[in-house]
Amino acid sequence: MNIKNIYEKLFSFYGDLHWWPGDSDFEVLIGAVLTQNTSWKNVEKAIKSLKDHGDLSMDRIINMDEESLALRIKSAGFYNQKARYLKGICKAIKIKYDSLENMKNNFNEVYDFLSKLNGIGPETRDSILLYALNYKTFVIDKYTLRFFSRLYNKEFSYKDIKENTERSLNTIFELKNFHAMIVELSKDYCRKKPLCIKCPMNDICSYGNNGAVPD
DNA sequence: ATCCTGTTGG
DNA sequence: CCAACGGGAT
């Protein structure tokens, strides 16, 4: 079973999940930070709150004082540090690139740039690269590692899965939708306490076939 | 290993 | 009531 087959099997169950919703690349970037350890519903509220009081632009985040920004994004949790992160990230982008459009032509440089920013770890970085900047890169989160380790009954590294997936899937759409489908599967079935019996991947999963699981 | 924190679902 | 949440920093 290779990555492409896993993708197809998931796709026949979930189809196109339309990730990531957002009216602009910048909104996607903001959402990537806001959603850290937070459900997407609460991020939507935060973004709506921002939009209700002005347009969502880099300059506005930079010029907004940190406390009122924190208040606007309160529903997303961790609002003090996220407000600080967002301002710092926007300032750094403004200084080095001026706009997100100017970040779309140099993967290695942008990858290193994002990696150094406070508030952007591996998953947020990869999400921004894939969903906001449209680079052909795969997002690995803790769901992805758990999913693959159960599927093959083997521990994989971040690099293992990332390189293998980027080799096997050819389009940006597939990379976007693969991550989306793994997240949905992990919330619906491949949870910490998994629901293997009803899981659409059960018949090819080593963990599901050993299945010490509820009905 | 702990802190950051509001919201929702079971 | 508690667990979980498209994590990251120290």
XYZ file of C-alpha atoms (C1' of nucleotides) in Angstrom:
235
model
C 0.000 0.000 0.000
C 1.641 3.226 -1.075
C 0.781 6.848 -0.368
C -1.162 7.265 -3.583
C -3.432 4.344 -2.730
C -3.980 5.673 0.772
C -4.899 9.036 -0.733
C -7.397 7.460 -3.123
C -8.983 5.386 -0.398
C -9.451 8.429 1.805
C -10.697 10.461 -1.146
C -13.384 7.917 -1.989
C -14.674 8.467 1.560
C -14.181 12.202 2.109
C -13.839 13.700 -1.373
C -12.766 17.319 -1.754
C -12.897 18.914 1.704
C -12.210 22.430 0.386
C -9.353 23.306 2.728
C -8.489 25.998 3.655
C -11.474 28.366 3.733
C -10.516 32.064 3.632
C -11.164 35.139 1.532
C -7.468 35.892 1.046
C -3.979 34.469 1.468
C -3.491 36.763 4.417
C -6.608 35.441 6.102
C -5.227 31.927 5.680
C -1.969 32.990 7.334
C -3.783 34.584 10.269
C -5.900 31.471 10.632
C -2.813 29.251 10.697
C -1.578 30.999 13.840
C -4.986 31.338 15.466
C -5.806 27.652 15.076
C -2.806 26.474 17.097
C -4.224 23.998 19.602
C -7.666 25.464 19.010
C -10.771 24.268 17.177
C -11.530 25.878 13.843
C -14.940 27.121 14.989
C -13.276 29.378 17.518
C -10.894 30.659 14.859
C -13.818 31.580 12.612
C -15.305 33.644 15.416
C -12.005 35.439 15.935
C -11.599 36.220 12.236
C -15.178 37.420 12.017
C -14.590 39.671 14.994
C -11.574 41.153 13.233
C -13.483 41.652 9.997
C -16.417 43.276 11.763
C -14.146 46.108 12.855
C -12.208 46.765 9.677
C -10.546 45.076 6.734
C -8.174 42.207 7.313
C -4.798 43.515 6.200
C -1.193 43.264 7.281
C -0.975 46.991 7.956
C -4.003 46.895 10.185
C -2.567 44.109 12.364
C 0.726 45.985 12.574
C -0.946 49.231 13.589
C -3.507 47.770 15.982
C -2.372 47.890 19.574
C -1.691 44.499 21.044
C -4.393 44.571 23.687
C -7.266 45.380 21.366
C -6.007 42.748 18.951
C -5.951 40.248 21.808
C -9.536 41.166 22.665
C -10.686 40.630 19.073
C -9.142 37.163 18.854
C -10.098 36.092 22.357
C -12.336 33.249 21.205
C -9.334 31.446 19.700
C -7.685 31.020 23.110
C -4.087 31.805 24.083
C -5.049 35.264 22.927
C -2.270 37.264 24.555
C 0.563 35.304 23.023
C -1.233 34.922 19.690
C -1.698 38.705 19.491
C 2.010 39.145 20.160
C 2.918 36.466 17.592
C 0.680 37.965 14.897
C 2.072 41.459 15.253
C 5.644 40.204 15.200
C 5.017 37.986 12.197
C 3.320 40.764 10.215
C 6.077 43.252 10.999
C 8.766 40.825 9.910
C 6.974 40.040 6.650
C 6.355 43.709 5.966
C 10.027 44.553 6.415
C 11.485 41.695 4.381
C 8.839 41.071 1.704
C 6.260 43.866 1.937
C 3.476 41.532 0.739
C 2.629 37.847 0.647
C 2.841 37.925 -3.141
C 6.568 38.544 -2.860
C 6.922 35.367 -0.787
C 5.743 33.054 -3.537
C 8.918 32.684 -5.594
C 11.615 31.348 -3.339
C 10.694 28.275 -1.343
C 13.970 27.690 0.490
C 14.410 31.286 1.544
C 10.807 31.656 2.724
C 10.980 28.305 4.518
C 13.995 29.504 6.527
C 12.470 32.921 7.106
C 9.240 31.506 8.522
C 11.106 28.941 10.616
C 12.870 31.678 12.557
C 9.744 33.652 13.435
C 8.419 33.512 16.953
C 5.044 31.794 17.032
C 5.621 29.753 13.895
C 6.608 26.143 14.508
C 6.883 23.313 11.961
C 3.168 22.734 11.412
C 2.204 26.399 11.179
C 5.114 27.012 8.814
C 4.154 24.154 6.528
C 0.481 25.189 6.607
C 1.369 28.722 5.554
C 3.657 27.450 2.796
C 1.007 25.101 1.431
C -2.316 26.824 2.001
C -1.430 30.537 1.965
C 1.569 30.616 -0.399
C 0.626 27.621 -2.547
C 3.974 25.829 -2.401
C 4.133 22.119 -3.116
C 4.880 20.983 0.436
C 3.144 18.608 2.822
C 1.921 19.419 6.326
C 2.791 16.968 9.085
C 0.996 17.269 12.409
C 0.576 14.932 15.350
C -2.488 13.411 13.691
C -0.442 12.493 10.632
C 2.247 10.782 12.710
C -0.359 8.856 14.699
C -2.280 7.851 11.593
C 0.771 6.457 9.813
C 2.160 4.740 12.892
C -1.132 2.914 13.410
C -1.567 2.134 9.734
C 1.836 0.434 9.454
C 2.435 -0.446 13.121
C 5.749 1.406 12.887
C 7.074 4.785 14.022
C 7.873 7.280 11.293
C 9.806 10.520 11.429
C 8.599 13.872 10.159
C 11.029 13.617 7.230
C 10.043 10.066 6.312
C 6.411 10.913 5.773
C 7.024 14.336 4.288
C 9.450 13.181 1.611
C 7.519 10.056 0.745
C 4.261 11.990 0.401
C 5.750 14.768 -1.696
C 7.231 12.132 -3.986
C 3.948 10.225 -4.324
C 1.411 13.022 -4.730
C 1.872 15.215 -7.781
C -0.506 18.134 -7.345
C -0.864 20.868 -4.785
C -4.542 20.049 -4.578
C -3.715 16.496 -3.481
C -1.265 17.690 -0.822
C -3.868 20.105 0.539
C -6.638 17.586 0.541
C -4.508 14.733 1.928
C -3.685 16.701 5.062
C -7.329 17.762 5.357
C -8.562 14.186 5.081
C -6.055 12.921 7.655
C -7.218 15.600 10.106
C -10.875 14.710 9.583
C -10.193 10.980 9.857
C -8.250 11.592 13.057
C -11.119 13.512 14.618
C -13.830 11.150 13.400
C -12.173 7.728 13.806
C -8.409 7.620 14.380
C -8.692 9.364 17.742
C -6.625 8.856 20.839
C -9.319 6.307 21.684
C -9.922 5.082 18.139
C -13.184 3.906 16.598
C -11.630 1.237 14.388
C -14.743 -0.793 13.644
C -16.399 2.018 11.723
C -13.199 3.517 10.327
C -13.076 3.645 6.506
C -9.397 2.607 6.632
C -9.986 -0.380 8.881
C -9.455 -3.092 6.275
C -5.929 -1.935 5.424
C -4.860 -0.766 8.920
C -2.628 -2.910 11.129
C -4.000 -1.273 14.247
C -7.631 -1.779 13.258
C -7.121 -5.432 12.530
C -5.658 -6.016 15.987
C -8.467 -3.802 17.236
C -8.833 -3.530 20.980
C -11.651 -1.094 20.539
C -15.236 -0.240 21.465
C -18.137 -1.046 19.252
C 7.413 19.092 31.538
C 4.674 23.422 31.928
C 2.506 27.335 30.484
C -0.681 29.699 27.454
C -6.772 30.064 27.551
C -11.760 30.224 25.419
C -15.250 27.149 23.526
C -17.574 23.142 22.536
C -18.957 18.121 22.703
C -19.679 14.075 25.243
C -18.161 17.698 34.725
C -14.017 16.954 31.715
C -11.602 16.245 27.333
C -10.125 17.958 23.186
C -8.810 21.437 20.153
C -5.551 22.188 12.094
C 0.775 23.966 18.532
C 4.693 26.533 20.093
C 7.971 28.552 23.452
C 10.713 28.191 27.532
